[in-house]
Tab-separated table of C-alpha atoms (C1' of nucleotides) and ligand atoms in Angstrom:
chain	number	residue	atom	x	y	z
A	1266	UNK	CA	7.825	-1.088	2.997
A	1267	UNK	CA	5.435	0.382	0.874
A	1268	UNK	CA	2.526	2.817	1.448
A	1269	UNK	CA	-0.619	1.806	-0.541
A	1270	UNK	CA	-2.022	3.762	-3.048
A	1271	UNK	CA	-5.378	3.591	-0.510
A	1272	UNK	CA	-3.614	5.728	1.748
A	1273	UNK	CA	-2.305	7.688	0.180
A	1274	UNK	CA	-5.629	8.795	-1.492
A	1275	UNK	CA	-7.075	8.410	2.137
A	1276	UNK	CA	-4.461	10.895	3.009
A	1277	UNK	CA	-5.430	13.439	0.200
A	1278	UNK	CA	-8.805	13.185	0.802
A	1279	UNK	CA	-8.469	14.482	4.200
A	1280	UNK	CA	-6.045	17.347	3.442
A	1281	UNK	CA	-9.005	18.445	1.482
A	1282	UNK	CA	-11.155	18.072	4.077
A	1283	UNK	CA	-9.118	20.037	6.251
A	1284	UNK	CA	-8.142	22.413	3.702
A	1285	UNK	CA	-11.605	23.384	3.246
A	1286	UNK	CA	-12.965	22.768	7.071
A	1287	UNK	CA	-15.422	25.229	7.822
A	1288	UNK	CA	-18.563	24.491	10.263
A	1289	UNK	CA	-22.108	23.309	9.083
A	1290	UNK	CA	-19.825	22.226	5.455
A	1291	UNK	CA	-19.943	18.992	3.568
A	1292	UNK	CA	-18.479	17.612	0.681
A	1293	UNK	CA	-19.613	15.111	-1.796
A	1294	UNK	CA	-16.797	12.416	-2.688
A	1295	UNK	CA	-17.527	13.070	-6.198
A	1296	UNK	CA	-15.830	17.379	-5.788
A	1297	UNK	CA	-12.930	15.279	-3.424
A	1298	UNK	CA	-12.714	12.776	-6.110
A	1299	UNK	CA	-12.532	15.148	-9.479
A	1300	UNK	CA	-10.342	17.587	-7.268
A	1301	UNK	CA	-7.980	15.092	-6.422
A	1302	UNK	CA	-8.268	13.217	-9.306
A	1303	UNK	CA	-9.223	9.962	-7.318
A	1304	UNK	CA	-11.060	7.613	-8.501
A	1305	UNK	CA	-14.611	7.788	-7.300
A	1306	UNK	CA	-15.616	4.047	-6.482
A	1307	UNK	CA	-12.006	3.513	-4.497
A	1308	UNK	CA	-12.388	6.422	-2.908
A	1309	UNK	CA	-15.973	5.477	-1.860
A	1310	UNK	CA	-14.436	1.879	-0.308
A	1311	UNK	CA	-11.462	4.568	1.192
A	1312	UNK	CA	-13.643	7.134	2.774
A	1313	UNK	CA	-15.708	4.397	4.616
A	1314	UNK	CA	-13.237	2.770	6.315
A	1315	UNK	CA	-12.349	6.374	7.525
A	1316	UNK	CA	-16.222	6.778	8.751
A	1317	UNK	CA	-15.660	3.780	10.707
A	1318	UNK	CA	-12.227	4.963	12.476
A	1319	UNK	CA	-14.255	8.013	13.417
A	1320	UNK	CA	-12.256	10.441	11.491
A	1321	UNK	CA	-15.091	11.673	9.343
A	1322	UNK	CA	-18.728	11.638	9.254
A	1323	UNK	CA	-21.537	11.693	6.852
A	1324	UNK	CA	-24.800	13.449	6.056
A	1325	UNK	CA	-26.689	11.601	3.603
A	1326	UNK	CA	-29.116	13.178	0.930
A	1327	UNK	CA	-28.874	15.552	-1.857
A	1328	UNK	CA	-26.254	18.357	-0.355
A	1329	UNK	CA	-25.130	15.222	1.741
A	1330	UNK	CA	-21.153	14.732	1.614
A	1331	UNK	CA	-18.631	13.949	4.393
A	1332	UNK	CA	-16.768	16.534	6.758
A	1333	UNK	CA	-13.997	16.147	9.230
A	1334	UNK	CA	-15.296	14.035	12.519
A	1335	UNK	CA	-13.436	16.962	14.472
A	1336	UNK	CA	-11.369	20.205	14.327
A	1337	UNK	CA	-8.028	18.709	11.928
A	1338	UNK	CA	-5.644	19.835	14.757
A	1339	UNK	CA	-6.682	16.907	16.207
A	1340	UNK	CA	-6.662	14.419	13.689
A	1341	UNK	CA	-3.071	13.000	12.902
A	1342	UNK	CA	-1.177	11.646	10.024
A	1343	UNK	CA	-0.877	8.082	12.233
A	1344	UNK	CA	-4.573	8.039	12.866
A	1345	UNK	CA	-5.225	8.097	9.203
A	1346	UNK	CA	-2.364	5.819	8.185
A	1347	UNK	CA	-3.665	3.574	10.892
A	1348	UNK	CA	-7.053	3.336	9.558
A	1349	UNK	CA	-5.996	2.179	6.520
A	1350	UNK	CA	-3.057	0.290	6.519
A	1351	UNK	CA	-1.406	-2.264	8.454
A	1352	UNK	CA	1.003	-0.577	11.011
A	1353	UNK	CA	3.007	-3.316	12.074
A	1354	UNK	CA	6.224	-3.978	9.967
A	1355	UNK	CA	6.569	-7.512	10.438
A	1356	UNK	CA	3.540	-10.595	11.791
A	1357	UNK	CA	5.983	-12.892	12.692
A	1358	UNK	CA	5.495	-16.754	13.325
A	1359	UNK	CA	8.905	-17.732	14.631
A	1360	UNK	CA	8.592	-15.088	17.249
A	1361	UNK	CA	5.319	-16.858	18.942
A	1362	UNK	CA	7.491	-20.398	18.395
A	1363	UNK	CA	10.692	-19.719	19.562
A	1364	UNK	CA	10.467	-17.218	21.310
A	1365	UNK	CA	13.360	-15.449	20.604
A	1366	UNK	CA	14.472	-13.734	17.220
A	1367	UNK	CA	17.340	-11.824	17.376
A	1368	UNK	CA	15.759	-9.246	14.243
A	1369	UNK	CA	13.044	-8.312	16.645
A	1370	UNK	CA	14.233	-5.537	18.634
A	1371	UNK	CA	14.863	-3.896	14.691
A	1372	UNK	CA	11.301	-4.171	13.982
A	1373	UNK	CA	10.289	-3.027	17.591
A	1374	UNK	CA	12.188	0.091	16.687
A	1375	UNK	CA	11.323	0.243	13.754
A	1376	UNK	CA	7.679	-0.037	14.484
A	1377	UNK	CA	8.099	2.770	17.590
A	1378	UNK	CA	10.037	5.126	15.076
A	1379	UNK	CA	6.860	4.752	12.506
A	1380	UNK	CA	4.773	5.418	15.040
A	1381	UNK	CA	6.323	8.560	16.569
A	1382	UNK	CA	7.157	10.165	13.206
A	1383	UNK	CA	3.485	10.162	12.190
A	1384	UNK	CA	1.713	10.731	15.070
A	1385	UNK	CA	4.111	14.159	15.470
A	1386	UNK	CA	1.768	15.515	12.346
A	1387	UNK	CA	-1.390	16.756	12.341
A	1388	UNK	CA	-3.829	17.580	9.294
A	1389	UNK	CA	-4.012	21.203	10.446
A	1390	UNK	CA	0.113	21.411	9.597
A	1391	UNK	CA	-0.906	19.841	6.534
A	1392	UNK	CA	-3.053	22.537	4.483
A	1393	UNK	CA	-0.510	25.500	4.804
B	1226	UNK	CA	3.647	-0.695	5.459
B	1227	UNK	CA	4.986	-4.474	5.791
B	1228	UNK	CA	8.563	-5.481	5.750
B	1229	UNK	CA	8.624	-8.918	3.358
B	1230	UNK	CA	9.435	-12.127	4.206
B	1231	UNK	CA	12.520	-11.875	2.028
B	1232	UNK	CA	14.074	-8.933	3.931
B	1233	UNK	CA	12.985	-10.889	7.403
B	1234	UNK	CA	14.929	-13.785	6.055
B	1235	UNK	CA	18.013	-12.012	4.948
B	1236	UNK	CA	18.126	-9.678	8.721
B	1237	UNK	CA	18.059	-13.228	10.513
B	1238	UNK	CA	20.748	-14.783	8.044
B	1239	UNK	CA	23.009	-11.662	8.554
B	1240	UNK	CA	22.673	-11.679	12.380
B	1241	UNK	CA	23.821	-15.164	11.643
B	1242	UNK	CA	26.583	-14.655	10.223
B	1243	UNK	CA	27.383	-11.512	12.443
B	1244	UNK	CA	26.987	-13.850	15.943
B	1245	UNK	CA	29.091	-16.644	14.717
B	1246	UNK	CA	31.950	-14.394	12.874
B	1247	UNK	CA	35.178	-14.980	13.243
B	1248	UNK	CA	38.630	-14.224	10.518
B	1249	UNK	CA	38.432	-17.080	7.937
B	1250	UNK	CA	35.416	-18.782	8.809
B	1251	UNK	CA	32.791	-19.295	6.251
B	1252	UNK	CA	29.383	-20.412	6.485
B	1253	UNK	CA	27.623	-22.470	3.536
B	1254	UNK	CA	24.255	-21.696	2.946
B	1255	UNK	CA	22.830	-25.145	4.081
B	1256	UNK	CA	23.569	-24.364	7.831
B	1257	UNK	CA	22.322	-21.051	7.768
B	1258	UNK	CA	19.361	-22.527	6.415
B	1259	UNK	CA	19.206	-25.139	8.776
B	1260	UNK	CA	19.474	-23.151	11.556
B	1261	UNK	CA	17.593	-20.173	11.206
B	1262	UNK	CA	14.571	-22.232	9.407
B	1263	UNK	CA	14.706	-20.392	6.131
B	1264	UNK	CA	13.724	-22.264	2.701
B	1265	UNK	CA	17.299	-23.082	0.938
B	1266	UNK	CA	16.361	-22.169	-2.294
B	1267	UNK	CA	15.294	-19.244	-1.775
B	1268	UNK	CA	17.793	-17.964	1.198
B	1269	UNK	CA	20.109	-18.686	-1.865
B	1270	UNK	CA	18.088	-15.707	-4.032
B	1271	UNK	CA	18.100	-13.052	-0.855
B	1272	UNK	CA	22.031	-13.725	-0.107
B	1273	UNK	CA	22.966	-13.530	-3.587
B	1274	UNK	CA	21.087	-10.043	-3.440
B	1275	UNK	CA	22.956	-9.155	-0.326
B	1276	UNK	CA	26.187	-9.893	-2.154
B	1277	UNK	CA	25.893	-7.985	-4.893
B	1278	UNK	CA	25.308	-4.990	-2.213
B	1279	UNK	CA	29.027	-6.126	-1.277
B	1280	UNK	CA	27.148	-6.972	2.472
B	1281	UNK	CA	28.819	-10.413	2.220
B	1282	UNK	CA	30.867	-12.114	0.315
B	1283	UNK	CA	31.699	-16.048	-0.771
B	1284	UNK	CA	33.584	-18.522	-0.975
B	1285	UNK	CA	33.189	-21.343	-3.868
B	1286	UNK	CA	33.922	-24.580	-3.702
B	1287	UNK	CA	33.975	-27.532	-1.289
B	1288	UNK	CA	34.314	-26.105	2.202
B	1289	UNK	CA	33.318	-22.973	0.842
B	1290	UNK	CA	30.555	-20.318	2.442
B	1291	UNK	CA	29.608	-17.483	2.608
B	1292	UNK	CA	30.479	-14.541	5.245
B	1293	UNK	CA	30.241	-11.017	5.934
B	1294	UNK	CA	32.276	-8.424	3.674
B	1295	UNK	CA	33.444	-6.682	6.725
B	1296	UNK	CA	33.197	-6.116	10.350
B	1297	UNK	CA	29.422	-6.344	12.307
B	1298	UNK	CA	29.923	-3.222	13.404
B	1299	UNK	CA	30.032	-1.606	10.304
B	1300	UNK	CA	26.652	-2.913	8.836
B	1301	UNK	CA	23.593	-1.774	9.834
B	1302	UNK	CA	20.091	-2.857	9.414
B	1303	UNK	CA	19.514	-0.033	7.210
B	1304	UNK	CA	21.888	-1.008	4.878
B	1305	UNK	CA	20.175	-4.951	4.653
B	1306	UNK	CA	17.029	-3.725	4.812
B	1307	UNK	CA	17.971	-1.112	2.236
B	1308	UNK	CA	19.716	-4.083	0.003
B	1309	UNK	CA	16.565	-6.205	-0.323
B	1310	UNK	CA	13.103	-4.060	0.256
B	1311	UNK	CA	12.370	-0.887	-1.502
B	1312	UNK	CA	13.073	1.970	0.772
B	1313	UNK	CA	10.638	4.369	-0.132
B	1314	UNK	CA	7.724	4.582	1.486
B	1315	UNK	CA	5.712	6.409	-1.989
B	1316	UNK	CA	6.527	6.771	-5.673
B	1317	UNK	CA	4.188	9.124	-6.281
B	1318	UNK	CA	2.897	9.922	-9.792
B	1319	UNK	CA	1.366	13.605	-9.266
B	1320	UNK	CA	4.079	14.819	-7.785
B	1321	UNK	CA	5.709	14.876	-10.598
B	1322	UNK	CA	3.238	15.893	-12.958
B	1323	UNK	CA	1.491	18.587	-10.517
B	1324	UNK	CA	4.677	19.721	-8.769
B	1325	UNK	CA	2.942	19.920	-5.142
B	1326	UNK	CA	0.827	17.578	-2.960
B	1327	UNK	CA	-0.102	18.184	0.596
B	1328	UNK	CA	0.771	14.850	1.611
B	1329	UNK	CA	4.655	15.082	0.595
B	1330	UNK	CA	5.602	16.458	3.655
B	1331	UNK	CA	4.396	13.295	5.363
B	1332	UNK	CA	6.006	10.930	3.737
B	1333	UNK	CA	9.167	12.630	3.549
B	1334	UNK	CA	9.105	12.577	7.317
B	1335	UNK	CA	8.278	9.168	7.439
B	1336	UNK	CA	11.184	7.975	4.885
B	1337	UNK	CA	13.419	9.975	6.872
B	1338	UNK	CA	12.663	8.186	10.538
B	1339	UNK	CA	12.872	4.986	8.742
B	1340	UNK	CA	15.668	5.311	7.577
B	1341	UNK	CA	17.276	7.261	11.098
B	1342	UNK	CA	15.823	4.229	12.582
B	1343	UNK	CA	17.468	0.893	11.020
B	1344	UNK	CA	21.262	3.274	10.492
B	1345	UNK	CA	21.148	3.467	13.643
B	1346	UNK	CA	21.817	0.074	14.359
B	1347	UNK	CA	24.685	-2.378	13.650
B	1348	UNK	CA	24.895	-5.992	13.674
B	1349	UNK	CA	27.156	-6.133	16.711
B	1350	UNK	CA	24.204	-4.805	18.696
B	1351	UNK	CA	22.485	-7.400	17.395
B	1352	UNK	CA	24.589	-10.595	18.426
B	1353	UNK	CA	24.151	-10.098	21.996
C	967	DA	C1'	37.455	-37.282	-11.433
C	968	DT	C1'	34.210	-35.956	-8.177
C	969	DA	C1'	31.704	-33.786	-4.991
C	970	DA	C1'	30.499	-29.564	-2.573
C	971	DA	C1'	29.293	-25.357	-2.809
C	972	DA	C1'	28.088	-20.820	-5.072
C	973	DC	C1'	25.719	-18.757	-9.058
C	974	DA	C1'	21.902	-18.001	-12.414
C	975	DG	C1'	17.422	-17.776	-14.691
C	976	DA	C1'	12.994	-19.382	-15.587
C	977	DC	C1'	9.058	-20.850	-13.631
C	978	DT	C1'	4.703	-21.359	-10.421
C	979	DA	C1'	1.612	-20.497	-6.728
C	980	DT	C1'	-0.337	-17.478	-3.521
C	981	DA	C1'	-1.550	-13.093	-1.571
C	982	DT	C1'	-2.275	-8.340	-1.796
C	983	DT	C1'	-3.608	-4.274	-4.036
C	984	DA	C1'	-6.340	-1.582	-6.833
C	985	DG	C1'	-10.261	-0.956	-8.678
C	986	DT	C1'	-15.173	-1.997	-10.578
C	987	DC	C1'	-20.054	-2.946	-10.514
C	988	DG	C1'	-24.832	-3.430	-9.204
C	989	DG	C1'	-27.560	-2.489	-6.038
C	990	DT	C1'	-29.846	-0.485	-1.279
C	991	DT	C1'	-30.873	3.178	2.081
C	992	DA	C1'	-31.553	7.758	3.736
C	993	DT	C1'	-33.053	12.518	3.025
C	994	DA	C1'	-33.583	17.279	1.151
C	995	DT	C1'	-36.409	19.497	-2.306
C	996	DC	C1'	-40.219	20.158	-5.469
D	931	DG	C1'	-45.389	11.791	-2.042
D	932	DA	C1'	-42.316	11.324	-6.217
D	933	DT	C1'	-37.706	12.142	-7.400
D	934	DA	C1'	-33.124	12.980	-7.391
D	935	DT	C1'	-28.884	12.953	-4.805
D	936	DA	C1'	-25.573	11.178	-2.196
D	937	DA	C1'	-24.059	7.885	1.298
D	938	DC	C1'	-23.746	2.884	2.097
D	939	DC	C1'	-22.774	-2.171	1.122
D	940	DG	C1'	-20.994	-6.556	-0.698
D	941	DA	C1'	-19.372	-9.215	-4.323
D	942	DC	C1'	-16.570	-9.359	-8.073
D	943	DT	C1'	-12.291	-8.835	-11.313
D	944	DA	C1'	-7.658	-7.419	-12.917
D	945	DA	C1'	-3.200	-6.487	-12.086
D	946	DT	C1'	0.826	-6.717	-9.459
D	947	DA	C1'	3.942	-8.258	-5.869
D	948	DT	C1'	5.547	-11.798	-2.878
D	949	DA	C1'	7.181	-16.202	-1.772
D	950	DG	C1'	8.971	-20.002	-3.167
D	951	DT	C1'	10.589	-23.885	-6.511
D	952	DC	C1'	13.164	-26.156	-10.127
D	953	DT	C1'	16.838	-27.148	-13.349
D	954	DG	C1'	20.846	-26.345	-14.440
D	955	DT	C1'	25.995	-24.196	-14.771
D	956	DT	C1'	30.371	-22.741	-12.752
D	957	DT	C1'	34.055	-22.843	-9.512
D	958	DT	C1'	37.307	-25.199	-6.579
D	959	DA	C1'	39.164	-28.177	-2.631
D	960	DT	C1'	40.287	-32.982	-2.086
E	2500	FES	S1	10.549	-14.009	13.884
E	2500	FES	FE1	9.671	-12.354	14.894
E	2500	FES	S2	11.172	-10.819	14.638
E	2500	FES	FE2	12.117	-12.560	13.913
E	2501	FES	S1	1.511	12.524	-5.104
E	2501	FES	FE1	3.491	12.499	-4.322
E	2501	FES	S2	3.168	12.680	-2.196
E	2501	FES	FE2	1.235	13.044	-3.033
DNA sequence: ATAAAACAGACTATATTAGTCGGTTATATC
DNA sequence: GATATAACCGACTAATATAGTCTGTTTTAT
């Protein structure tokens, strides 16, 4: 029941995105990194998987850097979480097996409550 | 973001206990074991854990067992879940040192549903 | 006495996390 | 068109956490 250190850099990362969101701008990991004191290579691996969830995008190059894939009222707490961690509480075996597991409807809620509480914020909240 | 195996284990030996309780009746480990598929030895780590949270208590002794330290309907997945996985989604270093991070908010929010989540439900619930 | 059970701690094996490193590709600028 | 900058990519390592085992000691009903 731990977050990963991954997101939660993730996470940063695109606060400052969204912090600084303007049109036409980009930003190079290594300002995100030294500004949020992130280590550069890990935040490389980080920001990619991002890329590939569609939550930011790239312009390579000298004055290259990344930017916001769209407008960070739009982009949620769960989509980023998502990305980059596993969002299921439990992979059970027994369930398949069995059947039925009297623990599952905890998870299930569990899982749903996750879900709802992140999903209910979006980056846009997150840079006042 | 995954509950462990340990705190899967010890939900599923609680429920256990909770659907078969009855006044003086004590369970030794080997049956719950048995039943519910869990390795003995370490079933024997996860309930020791959950009695030193005074969640259940035991018996020594030939015939002896162990069995829950008070009615079903007074424990609650939050307080198992609580007993054997740490709780807090973050423990955040900056936040400390730097006083404020963006991303607080969110996982305040998300300990907060997690934990509104598993109080809200007992073991009765759980038996039917 | 003895056998059944809880209790305890040290140990191992595996998996996950966190991070590093060496290189390739694309592109703006000179 | 050379060069520098920054994104991209995959393999690797180190550290930590999880899952489980093993060997024994203590308590207590029979
Ligand atoms: S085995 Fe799937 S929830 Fe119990
Ligand atoms: S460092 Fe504590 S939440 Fe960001």
């Amino acid at each position: 029941m731990q977050i990963s250190k991954k997101t939660q850099y993730g996470l940063r990362a695109m606060v400052y995105l969204a912090k600084n969101f303007k049109r036409n701008k980009v930003f190079p990991l290594r300002e995100i990194s030294k500004s949020e004191d992130i280590p550069f290579d890990f935040l490389e691996k980080i920001i990619l998987e991002l890329e590939k969830s569609d939550l930011v995008k790239a312009k390579k190059g000298p004055n290259g850097g990344y930017f916001l894939a769209c407008s960070p009222r739009k982009i949620t707490a769960g989509d980023i979480v998502g990305a980059l961690e596993k969002t299921k509480p439990v992979n059970c075996l027994i369930c398949g097996r069995m059947g039925k597991c009297s623990a599952k409807s905890v998870w299930n809620k569990l899982e749903q409550s996750l879900k709802d509480a992140l999903d209910s914020i979006n980056l846009s909240e997150l840079t006042k």
